[in-house]
PDB file of C-alpha atoms in Angstrom:
ATOM      1  CA  UNK A 712      72.671-110.211 -99.322  1.00 96.00           C
ATOM      2  CA  UNK A 713      73.826-108.829 -95.240  1.00 98.00           C
ATOM      3  CA  UNK A 714      72.455-104.697 -94.659  1.00 98.00           C
ATOM      4  CA  UNK A 715      73.388-102.773 -91.780  1.00 98.00           C
ATOM      5  CA  UNK A 716      72.835 -99.560 -90.659  1.00 98.00           C
ATOM      6  CA  UNK A 717      76.025 -97.370 -89.790  1.00 98.00           C
ATOM      7  CA  UNK A 718      77.703 -94.246 -88.211  1.00 96.00           C
ATOM      8  CA  UNK A 719      79.074 -92.265 -91.431  1.00 91.00           C
ATOM      9  CA  UNK A 720      82.126 -90.129 -90.987  1.00 85.00           C
ATOM     10  CA  UNK A 721      79.201 -87.075 -90.168  1.00 87.00           C
ATOM     11  CA  UNK A 722      77.543 -88.722 -87.678  1.00 90.00           C
ATOM     12  CA  UNK A 723      74.358 -89.854 -89.535  1.00 93.00           C
ATOM     13  CA  UNK A 724      72.744 -93.145 -89.561  1.00 96.00           C
ATOM     14  CA  UNK A 725      72.565 -94.745 -93.181  1.00 96.00           C
ATOM     15  CA  UNK A 726      71.596 -98.312 -94.715  1.00 97.00           C
ATOM     16  CA  UNK A 727      73.453 -99.591 -96.311  1.00 97.00           C
ATOM     17  CA  UNK A 728      75.006-103.620 -97.210  1.00 97.00           C
ATOM     18  CA  UNK A 729      78.077-105.273 -96.615  1.00 97.00           C
ATOM     19  CA  UNK A 730      80.607-106.592-100.111  1.00 94.00           C
ATOM     20  CA  UNK A 731      82.838-109.017 -98.963  1.00 88.00           C
ATOM     21  CA  UNK A 732      83.362-110.703-103.201  1.00 82.00           C
ATOM     22  CA  UNK A 733      86.224-109.164-103.419  1.00 78.00           C
ATOM     23  CA  UNK A 734      89.639-110.927-102.235  1.00 73.00           C
ATOM     24  CA  UNK A 735      90.812-109.125 -98.749  1.00 78.00           C
ATOM     25  CA  UNK A 736      88.362-107.939 -96.235  1.00 88.00           C
ATOM     26  CA  UNK A 737      84.605-107.274 -96.657  1.00 94.00           C
ATOM     27  CA  UNK A 738      83.879-104.101 -96.775  1.00 95.00           C
ATOM     28  CA  UNK A 739      80.709-101.841 -96.000  1.00 97.00           C
ATOM     29  CA  UNK A 740      78.837 -99.916 -99.189  1.00 96.00           C
ATOM     30  CA  UNK A 741      76.931 -96.665 -98.326  1.00 95.00           C
ATOM     31  CA  UNK A 742      74.236 -96.208-101.213  1.00 93.00           C
ATOM     32  CA  UNK A 743      73.550 -92.971-100.176  1.00 89.00           C
ATOM     33  CA  UNK A 744      77.036 -90.704-101.496  1.00 89.00           C
ATOM     34  CA  UNK A 745      76.919 -88.907-104.417  1.00 86.00           C
ATOM     35  CA  UNK A 746      78.791 -90.226-107.547  1.00 85.00           C
ATOM     36  CA  UNK A 747      76.892 -94.314-106.961  1.00 89.00           C
ATOM     37  CA  UNK A 748      74.915 -95.584-109.010  1.00 89.00           C
ATOM     38  CA  UNK A 749      71.856 -92.775-109.533  1.00 90.00           C
ATOM     39  CA  UNK A 750      69.576 -95.338-109.104  1.00 91.00           C
ATOM     40  CA  UNK A 751      71.083 -96.959-105.385  1.00 91.00           C
ATOM     41  CA  UNK A 752      71.878 -93.546-104.208  1.00 88.00           C
ATOM     42  CA  UNK A 753      68.167 -92.728-105.074  1.00 92.00           C
ATOM     43  CA  UNK A 754      67.273 -95.250-102.400  1.00 93.00           C
ATOM     44  CA  UNK A 755      65.447 -93.496 -98.949  1.00 94.00           C
ATOM     45  CA  UNK A 756      68.444 -93.192 -96.364  1.00 93.00           C
ATOM     46  CA  UNK A 757      66.423 -95.694 -93.568  1.00 95.00           C
ATOM     47  CA  UNK A 758      66.783 -99.445 -93.601  1.00 97.00           C
ATOM     48  CA  UNK A 759      63.822 -99.658 -92.393  1.00 97.00           C
ATOM     49  CA  UNK A 760      62.364 -98.183 -95.766  1.00 96.00           C
ATOM     50  CA  UNK A 761      64.366-100.765 -97.425  1.00 97.00           C
ATOM     51  CA  UNK A 762      62.792-103.530 -96.067  1.00 97.00           C
ATOM     52  CA  UNK A 763      59.269-102.176 -96.836  1.00 95.00           C
ATOM     53  CA  UNK A 764      60.649-101.963-100.334  1.00 94.00           C
ATOM     54  CA  UNK A 765      61.480-105.650-100.493  1.00 94.00           C
ATOM     55  CA  UNK A 766      65.472-106.350 -99.316  1.00 96.00           C
ATOM     56  CA  UNK A 767      65.762-109.853-101.910  1.00 94.00           C
ATOM     57  CA  UNK A 768      64.551-108.036-104.317  1.00 95.00           C
ATOM     58  CA  UNK A 769      67.160-104.774-103.757  1.00 96.00           C
ATOM     59  CA  UNK A 770      70.058-107.506-103.213  1.00 95.00           C
ATOM     60  CA  UNK A 771      69.597-108.162-106.251  1.00 95.00           C
ATOM     61  CA  UNK A 772      69.484-104.774-108.165  1.00 94.00           C
ATOM     62  CA  UNK A 773      72.077-103.138-105.525  1.00 95.00           C
ATOM     63  CA  UNK A 774      74.667-106.541-107.045  1.00 92.00           C
ATOM     64  CA  UNK A 775      74.348-105.425-109.965  1.00 91.00           C
ATOM     65  CA  UNK A 776      75.023-102.054-109.553  1.00 91.00           C
ATOM     66  CA  UNK A 777      78.888-100.019-109.806  1.00 87.00           C
ATOM     67  CA  UNK A 778      80.358 -98.124-106.463  1.00 92.00           C
ATOM     68  CA  UNK A 779      83.298 -96.109-106.642  1.00 91.00           C
ATOM     69  CA  UNK A 780      86.305 -96.673-103.563  1.00 91.00           C
ATOM     70  CA  UNK A 781      85.025 -93.783-102.098  1.00 91.00           C
ATOM     71  CA  UNK A 782      82.107 -95.992-101.306  1.00 94.00           C
ATOM     72  CA  UNK A 783      83.400 -98.556 -99.361  1.00 94.00           C
ATOM     73  CA  UNK A 784      84.763 -98.594 -95.748  1.00 95.00           C
ATOM     74  CA  UNK A 785      86.206-102.037 -94.192  1.00 95.00           C
ATOM     75  CA  UNK A 786      83.644-103.094 -92.483  1.00 96.00           C
ATOM     76  CA  UNK A 787      86.562-103.599 -89.317  1.00 94.00           C
ATOM     77  CA  UNK A 788      86.288 -99.819 -89.363  1.00 95.00           C
ATOM     78  CA  UNK A 789      82.590 -98.992 -89.486  1.00 96.00           C
ATOM     79  CA  UNK A 790      80.761 -98.446 -86.405  1.00 97.00           C
ATOM     80  CA  UNK A 791      77.813-100.310 -86.809  1.00 98.00           C
ATOM     81  CA  UNK A 792      74.170 -99.404 -85.589  1.00 98.00           C
ATOM     82  CA  UNK A 793      71.026-101.478 -84.414  1.00 98.00           C
ATOM     83  CA  UNK A 794      70.334-102.829 -87.930  1.00 98.00           C
ATOM     84  CA  UNK A 795      66.680-101.265 -87.390  1.00 97.00           C
ATOM     85  CA  UNK A 796      67.605 -98.594 -84.591  1.00 95.00           C
ATOM     86  CA  UNK A 797      63.567 -98.090 -84.779  1.00 93.00           C
ATOM     87  CA  UNK A 798      61.582-101.086 -85.069  1.00 93.00           C
ATOM     88  CA  UNK A 799      57.489-101.070 -84.775  1.00 89.00           C
ATOM     89  CA  UNK A 800      57.789-103.617 -82.122  1.00 96.00           C
ATOM     90  CA  UNK A 801      59.398-107.234 -80.737  1.00 98.00           C
ATOM     91  CA  UNK A 802      56.877-109.774 -80.757  1.00 98.00           C
ATOM     92  CA  UNK A 803      59.133-111.930 -77.941  1.00 98.00           C
ATOM     93  CA  UNK A 804      58.339-116.094 -77.629  1.00 98.00           C
ATOM     94  CA  UNK A 805      59.122-116.987 -73.375  1.00 98.00           C
ATOM     95  CA  UNK A 806      59.049-120.633 -73.046  1.00 98.00           C
ATOM     96  CA  UNK A 807      60.283-121.924 -76.414  1.00 98.00           C
ATOM     97  CA  UNK A 808      63.312-124.503 -76.363  1.00 98.00           C
ATOM     98  CA  UNK A 809      62.517-127.553 -74.576  1.00 98.00           C
ATOM     99  CA  UNK A 810      66.093-127.656 -73.512  1.00 98.00           C
ATOM    100  CA  UNK A 811      64.997-124.540 -71.543  1.00 98.00           C
ATOM    101  CA  UNK A 812      62.076-125.905 -69.817  1.00 98.00           C
ATOM    102  CA  UNK A 813      63.185-129.009 -69.036  1.00 98.00           C
ATOM    103  CA  UNK A 814      66.049-126.842 -67.024  1.00 97.00           C
ATOM    104  CA  UNK A 815      63.604-125.424 -64.879  1.00 95.00           C
ATOM    105  CA  UNK A 816      60.962-128.588 -65.409  1.00 97.00           C
ATOM    106  CA  UNK A 817      58.543-127.059 -66.984  1.00 97.00           C
ATOM    107  CA  UNK A 818      56.171-128.567 -69.524  1.00 97.00           C
ATOM    108  CA  UNK A 819      55.696-127.064 -72.872  1.00 97.00           C
ATOM    109  CA  UNK A 820      53.000-124.288 -73.303  1.00 97.00           C
ATOM    110  CA  UNK A 821      50.180-125.858 -75.816  1.00 97.00           C
ATOM    111  CA  UNK A 822      50.327-122.322 -77.958  1.00 97.00           C
ATOM    112  CA  UNK A 823      53.424-119.864 -78.528  1.00 98.00           C
ATOM    113  CA  UNK A 824      53.088-117.164 -75.034  1.00 98.00           C
ATOM    114  CA  UNK A 825      54.592-114.166 -76.450  1.00 98.00           C
ATOM    115  CA  UNK A 826      54.680-110.797 -75.154  1.00 98.00           C
ATOM    116  CA  UNK A 827      55.582-107.740 -76.735  1.00 97.00           C
ATOM    117  CA  UNK A 828      59.007-105.474 -76.316  1.00 97.00           C
ATOM    118  CA  UNK A 829      59.234-101.659 -77.864  1.00 96.00           C
ATOM    119  CA  UNK A 830      61.423-100.808 -80.454  1.00 96.00           C
ATOM    120  CA  UNK A 831      62.890 -98.411 -78.547  1.00 96.00           C
ATOM    121  CA  UNK A 832      64.296-100.827 -76.007  1.00 98.00           C
ATOM    122  CA  UNK A 833      66.818-101.306 -79.477  1.00 98.00           C
ATOM    123  CA  UNK A 834      70.893-101.022 -79.444  1.00 98.00           C
ATOM    124  CA  UNK A 835      73.388-101.665 -81.862  1.00 98.00           C
ATOM    125  CA  UNK A 836      76.682-103.331 -81.487  1.00 98.00           C
ATOM    126  CA  UNK A 837      78.852-102.533 -78.945  1.00 98.00           C
ATOM    127  CA  UNK A 838      76.659-100.216 -77.759  1.00 98.00           C
ATOM    128  CA  UNK A 839      75.755-100.244 -73.512  1.00 98.00           C
ATOM    129  CA  UNK A 840      72.897-102.385 -71.455  1.00 98.00           C
ATOM    130  CA  UNK A 841      72.442 -99.845 -68.861  1.00 97.00           C
ATOM    131  CA  UNK A 842      71.296-101.081 -65.570  1.00 97.00           C
ATOM    132  CA  UNK A 843      69.495 -98.452 -63.043  1.00 94.00           C
ATOM    133  CA  UNK A 844      70.013 -99.170 -59.385  1.00 91.00           C
ATOM    134  CA  UNK A 845      66.492-100.192 -59.021  1.00 88.00           C
ATOM    135  CA  UNK A 846      66.267-102.943 -61.725  1.00 92.00           C
ATOM    136  CA  UNK A 847      67.766-105.943 -59.732  1.00 87.00           C
ATOM    137  CA  UNK A 848      68.502-109.311 -61.314  1.00 96.00           C
ATOM    138  CA  UNK A 849      69.125-108.932 -64.687  1.00 98.00           C
ATOM    139  CA  UNK A 850      69.263-111.879 -67.308  1.00 98.00           C
ATOM    140  CA  UNK A 851      70.267-111.913 -71.381  1.00 98.00           C
ATOM    141  CA  UNK A 852      68.433-114.205 -73.799  1.00 98.00           C
ATOM    142  CA  UNK A 853      70.244-114.956 -76.853  1.00 98.00           C
ATOM    143  CA  UNK A 854      67.648-115.413 -79.456  1.00 98.00           C
ATOM    144  CA  UNK A 855      67.523-115.862 -83.540  1.00 98.00           C
ATOM    145  CA  UNK A 856      65.288-113.109 -84.571  1.00 98.00           C
ATOM    146  CA  UNK A 857      63.078-112.903 -87.964  1.00 98.00           C
ATOM    147  CA  UNK A 858      62.052-108.972 -89.646  1.00 98.00           C
ATOM    148  CA  UNK A 859      58.594-108.916 -91.109  1.00 98.00           C
ATOM    149  CA  UNK A 860      59.054-107.969 -94.851  1.00 97.00           C
ATOM    150  CA  UNK A 861      55.241-106.930 -95.744  1.00 95.00           C
ATOM    151  CA  UNK A 862      51.492-107.355 -93.335  1.00 96.00           C
ATOM    152  CA  UNK A 863      50.763-109.971 -92.205  1.00 96.00           C
ATOM    153  CA  UNK A 864      47.456-110.735 -90.604  1.00 97.00           C
ATOM    154  CA  UNK A 865      45.922-113.920 -88.984  1.00 97.00           C
ATOM    155  CA  UNK A 866      48.065-116.191 -92.255  1.00 97.00           C
ATOM    156  CA  UNK A 867      48.372-119.739 -91.876  1.00 96.00           C
ATOM    157  CA  UNK A 868      51.951-121.280 -91.523  1.00 97.00           C
ATOM    158  CA  UNK A 869      52.170-122.435 -95.078  1.00 96.00           C
ATOM    159  CA  UNK A 870      52.434-118.883 -96.102  1.00 96.00           C
ATOM    160  CA  UNK A 871      54.560-117.298 -93.206  1.00 97.00           C
ATOM    161  CA  UNK A 872      57.604-118.001 -95.005  1.00 97.00           C
ATOM    162  CA  UNK A 873      57.368-116.093 -97.442  1.00 97.00           C
ATOM    163  CA  UNK A 874      56.993-112.575 -94.904  1.00 97.00           C
ATOM    164  CA  UNK A 875      60.563-113.600 -93.555  1.00 98.00           C
ATOM    165  CA  UNK A 876      62.953-110.041 -94.861  1.00 98.00           C
ATOM    166  CA  UNK A 877      65.350-111.330 -92.914  1.00 98.00           C
ATOM    167  CA  UNK A 878      67.022-112.328 -90.025  1.00 98.00           C
ATOM    168  CA  UNK A 879      69.687-111.333 -86.792  1.00 98.00           C
ATOM    169  CA  UNK A 880      70.612-111.867 -83.310  1.00 98.00           C
ATOM    170  CA  UNK A 881      68.935-110.081 -80.874  1.00 98.00           C
ATOM    171  CA  UNK A 882      69.800-110.233 -77.040  1.00 98.00           C
ATOM    172  CA  UNK A 883      66.229-109.975 -75.217  1.00 98.00           C
ATOM    173  CA  UNK A 884      67.829-109.052 -71.747  1.00 98.00           C
ATOM    174  CA  UNK A 885      65.300-109.119 -68.927  1.00 98.00           C
ATOM    175  CA  UNK A 886      64.576-108.034 -65.963  1.00 97.00           C
ATOM    176  CA  UNK A 887      63.884-110.565 -63.517  1.00 96.00           C
ATOM    177  CA  UNK A 888      62.607-109.275 -60.594  1.00 95.00           C
ATOM    178  CA  UNK A 889      60.200-107.484 -62.595  1.00 95.00           C
ATOM    179  CA  UNK A 890      58.789-110.327 -64.198  1.00 95.00           C
ATOM    180  CA  UNK A 891      58.325-112.037 -61.398  1.00 94.00           C
ATOM    181  CA  UNK A 892      57.048-109.607 -59.325  1.00 94.00           C
ATOM    182  CA  UNK A 893      54.222-108.543 -62.298  1.00 93.00           C
ATOM    183  CA  UNK A 894      53.757-112.282 -63.135  1.00 94.00           C
ATOM    184  CA  UNK A 895      53.833-110.449 -66.324  1.00 94.00           C
ATOM    185  CA  UNK A 896      56.318-109.230 -69.203  1.00 95.00           C
ATOM    186  CA  UNK A 897      55.927-105.505 -69.708  1.00 95.00           C
ATOM    187  CA  UNK A 898      58.192-103.858 -67.419  1.00 95.00           C
ATOM    188  CA  UNK A 899      61.275-106.422 -66.845  1.00 95.00           C
ATOM    189  CA  UNK A 900      61.039-106.585 -71.470  1.00 97.00           C
ATOM    190  CA  UNK A 901      60.747-103.434 -71.625  1.00 97.00           C
ATOM    191  CA  UNK A 902      63.982-101.028 -69.578  1.00 97.00           C
ATOM    192  CA  UNK A 903      65.483 -98.885 -71.633  1.00 96.00           C
ATOM    193  CA  UNK A 904      68.609-100.315 -73.780  1.00 97.00           C
ATOM    194  CA  UNK A 905      67.280-103.704 -73.048  1.00 98.00           C
ATOM    195  CA  UNK A 906      67.185-104.997 -76.557  1.00 98.00           C
ATOM    196  CA  UNK A 907      70.540-105.480 -78.516  1.00 98.00           C
ATOM    197  CA  UNK A 908      70.238-105.922 -81.906  1.00 98.00           C
ATOM    198  CA  UNK A 909      72.860-106.728 -84.695  1.00 96.00           C
ATOM    199  CA  UNK A 910      75.436-106.588 -86.674  1.00 98.00           C
ATOM    200  CA  UNK A 911      73.498-107.189 -89.404  1.00 98.00           C
ATOM    201  CA  UNK A 912      70.486-108.424 -91.105  1.00 98.00           C
ATOM    202  CA  UNK A 913      70.609-111.703 -93.560  1.00 98.00           C
ATOM    203  CA  UNK A 914      68.427-112.276 -96.216  1.00 98.00           C
ATOM    204  CA  UNK A 915      67.315-115.988 -96.264  1.00 97.00           C
ATOM    205  CA  UNK A 916      68.882-116.781 -99.187  1.00 95.00           C
ATOM    206  CA  UNK A 917      72.511-116.421 -96.842  1.00 96.00           C
ATOM    207  CA  UNK A 918      70.609-118.839 -94.372  1.00 96.00           C
ATOM    208  CA  UNK A 919      69.773-122.138 -95.437  1.00 91.00           C
ATOM    209  CA  UNK A 920      68.993-123.365 -92.471  1.00 96.00           C
ATOM    210  CA  UNK A 921      66.994-120.853 -90.306  1.00 97.00           C
ATOM    211  CA  UNK A 922      66.296-124.037 -88.053  1.00 97.00           C
ATOM    212  CA  UNK A 923      69.402-125.521 -87.005  1.00 98.00           C
ATOM    213  CA  UNK A 924      71.280-122.706 -86.474  1.00 98.00           C
ATOM    214  CA  UNK A 925      73.447-122.572 -83.110  1.00 98.00           C
ATOM    215  CA  UNK A 926      72.846-120.033 -80.694  1.00 98.00           C
ATOM    216  CA  UNK A 927      75.339-118.953 -77.976  1.00 98.00           C
ATOM    217  CA  UNK A 928      75.942-116.028 -75.346  1.00 98.00           C
ATOM    218  CA  UNK A 929      79.426-115.396 -73.458  1.00 98.00           C
ATOM    219  CA  UNK A 930      79.345-113.419 -70.374  1.00 98.00           C
ATOM    220  CA  UNK A 931      82.867-112.278 -69.829  1.00 98.00           C
ATOM    221  CA  UNK A 932      84.679-114.896 -71.710  1.00 97.00           C
ATOM    222  CA  UNK A 933      82.489-117.870 -70.400  1.00 98.00           C
ATOM    223  CA  UNK A 934      79.638-119.930 -72.039  1.00 98.00           C
ATOM    224  CA  UNK A 935      76.709-119.561 -70.242  1.00 98.00           C
ATOM    225  CA  UNK A 936      74.358-120.333 -73.097  1.00 98.00           C
ATOM    226  CA  UNK A 937      74.586-122.856 -76.096  1.00 98.00           C
ATOM    227  CA  UNK A 938      71.043-124.216 -77.469  1.00 98.00           C
ATOM    228  CA  UNK A 939      70.299-124.264 -81.198  1.00 98.00           C
ATOM    229  CA  UNK A 940      67.301-123.542 -82.903  1.00 98.00           C
ATOM    230  CA  UNK A 941      66.698-127.204 -83.700  1.00 98.00           C
ATOM    231  CA  UNK A 942      65.567-127.314 -80.467  1.00 98.00           C
ATOM    232  CA  UNK A 943      62.648-124.628 -80.802  1.00 98.00           C
ATOM    233  CA  UNK A 944      58.943-125.294 -79.168  1.00 98.00           C
ATOM    234  CA  UNK A 945      57.197-123.322 -81.873  1.00 98.00           C
ATOM    235  CA  UNK A 946      59.249-122.830 -85.168  1.00 98.00           C
ATOM    236  CA  UNK A 947      59.581-119.898 -87.207  1.00 98.00           C
ATOM    237  CA  UNK A 948      56.384-120.609 -89.742  1.00 98.00           C
ATOM    238  CA  UNK A 949      54.339-121.237 -86.563  1.00 98.00           C
ATOM    239  CA  UNK A 950      55.541-117.979 -84.452  1.00 98.00           C
ATOM    240  CA  UNK A 951      54.804-115.567 -87.449  1.00 98.00           C
ATOM    241  CA  UNK A 952      51.468-117.315 -87.985  1.00 98.00           C
ATOM    242  CA  UNK A 953      50.044-117.662 -84.195  1.00 98.00           C
ATOM    243  CA  UNK A 954      51.466-113.668 -83.368  1.00 98.00           C
ATOM    244  CA  UNK A 955      49.950-112.550 -86.702  1.00 98.00           C
ATOM    245  CA  UNK A 956      45.955-113.995 -85.419  1.00 97.00           C
ATOM    246  CA  UNK A 957      46.994-111.537 -82.258  1.00 97.00           C
ATOM    247  CA  UNK A 958      47.795-108.492 -83.847  1.00 97.00           C
ATOM    248  CA  UNK A 959      49.346-107.267 -87.313  1.00 97.00           C
ATOM    249  CA  UNK A 960      52.731-107.406 -88.036  1.00 98.00           C
ATOM    250  CA  UNK A 961      54.151-104.727 -90.164  1.00 97.00           C
ATOM    251  CA  UNK A 962      57.300-104.187 -92.829  1.00 97.00           C
ATOM    252  CA  UNK A 963      60.057-104.381 -89.822  1.00 97.00           C
ATOM    253  CA  UNK A 964      58.676-105.611 -87.101  1.00 98.00           C
ATOM    254  CA  UNK A 965      60.927-108.193 -85.693  1.00 98.00           C
ATOM    255  CA  UNK A 966      60.025-111.552 -83.867  1.00 98.00           C
ATOM    256  CA  UNK A 967      62.628-113.064 -81.040  1.00 98.00           C
ATOM    257  CA  UNK A 968      61.766-116.760 -81.553  1.00 98.00           C
ATOM    258  CA  UNK A 969      63.109-117.274 -77.790  1.00 98.00           C
ATOM    259  CA  UNK A 970      65.808-118.091 -76.068  1.00 98.00           C
ATOM    260  CA  UNK A 971      67.605-121.588 -74.456  1.00 98.00           C
ATOM    261  CA  UNK A 972      69.212-123.142 -71.296  1.00 98.00           C
ATOM    262  CA  UNK A 973      70.979-121.170 -69.777  1.00 98.00           C
ATOM    263  CA  UNK A 974      69.711-117.814 -68.933  1.00 98.00           C
ATOM    264  CA  UNK A 975      70.965-116.146 -65.246  1.00 98.00           C
ATOM    265  CA  UNK A 976      69.178-118.013 -62.951  1.00 97.00           C
ATOM    266  CA  UNK A 977      70.493-121.186 -63.904  1.00 96.00           C
ATOM    267  CA  UNK A 978      74.001-121.133 -62.816  1.00 97.00           C
ATOM    268  CA  UNK A 979      75.266-121.029 -59.850  1.00 96.00           C
ATOM    269  CA  UNK A 980      75.742-118.851 -58.332  1.00 97.00           C
ATOM    270  CA  UNK A 981      73.629-116.943 -60.802  1.00 97.00           C
ATOM    271  CA  UNK A 982      74.606-115.277 -63.565  1.00 98.00           C
ATOM    272  CA  UNK A 983      73.341-112.620 -63.345  1.00 98.00           C
ATOM    273  CA  UNK A 984      74.631-109.160 -65.801  1.00 98.00           C
ATOM    274  CA  UNK A 985      76.476-106.978 -63.399  1.00 97.00           C
ATOM    275  CA  UNK A 986      78.205-103.586 -64.483  1.00 96.00           C
ATOM    276  CA  UNK A 987      81.818-103.914 -66.153  1.00 97.00           C
ATOM    277  CA  UNK A 988      80.930-106.927 -67.332  1.00 98.00           C
ATOM    278  CA  UNK A 989      80.565-107.614 -71.120  1.00 98.00           C
ATOM    279  CA  UNK A 990      78.604-110.308 -72.822  1.00 98.00           C
ATOM    280  CA  UNK A 991      78.605-111.840 -76.672  1.00 98.00           C
ATOM    281  CA  UNK A 992      75.427-113.507 -78.157  1.00 98.00           C
ATOM    282  CA  UNK A 993      76.001-114.968 -81.642  1.00 98.00           C
ATOM    283  CA  UNK A 994      73.733-116.987 -83.866  1.00 98.00           C
ATOM    284  CA  UNK A 995      75.150-119.194 -86.571  1.00 98.00           C
ATOM    285  CA  UNK A 996      75.858-117.583 -89.696  1.00 96.00           C
ATOM    286  CA  UNK A 997      74.400-113.918 -88.420  1.00 98.00           C
ATOM    287  CA  UNK A 998      77.722-112.801 -86.959  1.00 96.00           C
ATOM    288  CA  UNK A 999      78.435-111.878 -83.136  1.00 97.00           C
ATOM    289  CA  UNK A1000      76.753-108.921 -81.169  1.00 98.00           C
ATOM    290  CA  UNK A1001      79.161-107.775 -78.515  1.00 98.00           C
ATOM    291  CA  UNK A1002      77.987-105.801 -75.353  1.00 98.00           C
ATOM    292  CA  UNK A1003      79.166-104.154 -72.321  1.00 98.00           C
ATOM    293  CA  UNK A1004      77.006-103.781 -69.452  1.00 98.00           C
ATOM    294  CA  UNK A1005      77.129-100.459 -67.864  1.00 97.00           C
ATOM    295  CA  UNK A1006      75.074 -98.722 -64.649  1.00 93.00           C
ATOM    296  CA  UNK A1007      72.628 -96.332 -65.441  1.00 88.00           C
ATOM    297  CA  UNK A1008      73.360 -92.428 -66.086  1.00 74.00           C
ATOM    298  CA  UNK A1009      70.247 -91.162 -64.641  1.00 61.00           C
TER     299      UNK A1009
END
């Protein structure tokens, strides 16, 4: 099942799911409305709480519920938010694609290189990435991301996939000049709006081979990245296990698995993000994540 957060008519962001079992256009189902199946209508109005309840079990229950037509809105007419508008934290993986390392002339790291991105950097589909005037040379980074379903602490790779709630597309927007100047990731990864996520979370049964998914990014219609998760240095299970040795992973945390070759600096001329541009990150089977680039409002 594909789970979403979306803007209801009253402006509230509420959770729902995409129902494409009927002929015709897929619809977003608002389970929070009065008059729905009583069990579904009693669910918490927050997708993070649903993650804590186990999305896979929840999907089974929701498929058996009855929903009136008034609870359904065509997906094309629904304004989606980030699936988890405020995740606890994003754990990113750097230097985790063989093709990107080859492009930079770097050897693979011996262990995963990880960093933390604040949940407050998250924005949703079609929301603008804002570029502050003093933040130069900003790049896109299309990535497969994994949502954690339950607490993981010092687990091994053999158990890691049991902690996966689902998958989504993430764009790890990064201020390259800051990363280079600081020789660290904190500032360059944590500017406001620098973590577009979405358009939905797909449960593991929807993605049969997460280790073999195409990952692309286009900027103003030009393909800038085209890779595949088969090229990961450390796979999903290895990343989850390693991160869990460094810190507790909690329900709703996100693991961003790294980005393939083709980031902005690798092009001639460099394809830095500019106000007025539009980028689309896409992971095979997980939908397209479109975000315009605008100057900061402050």
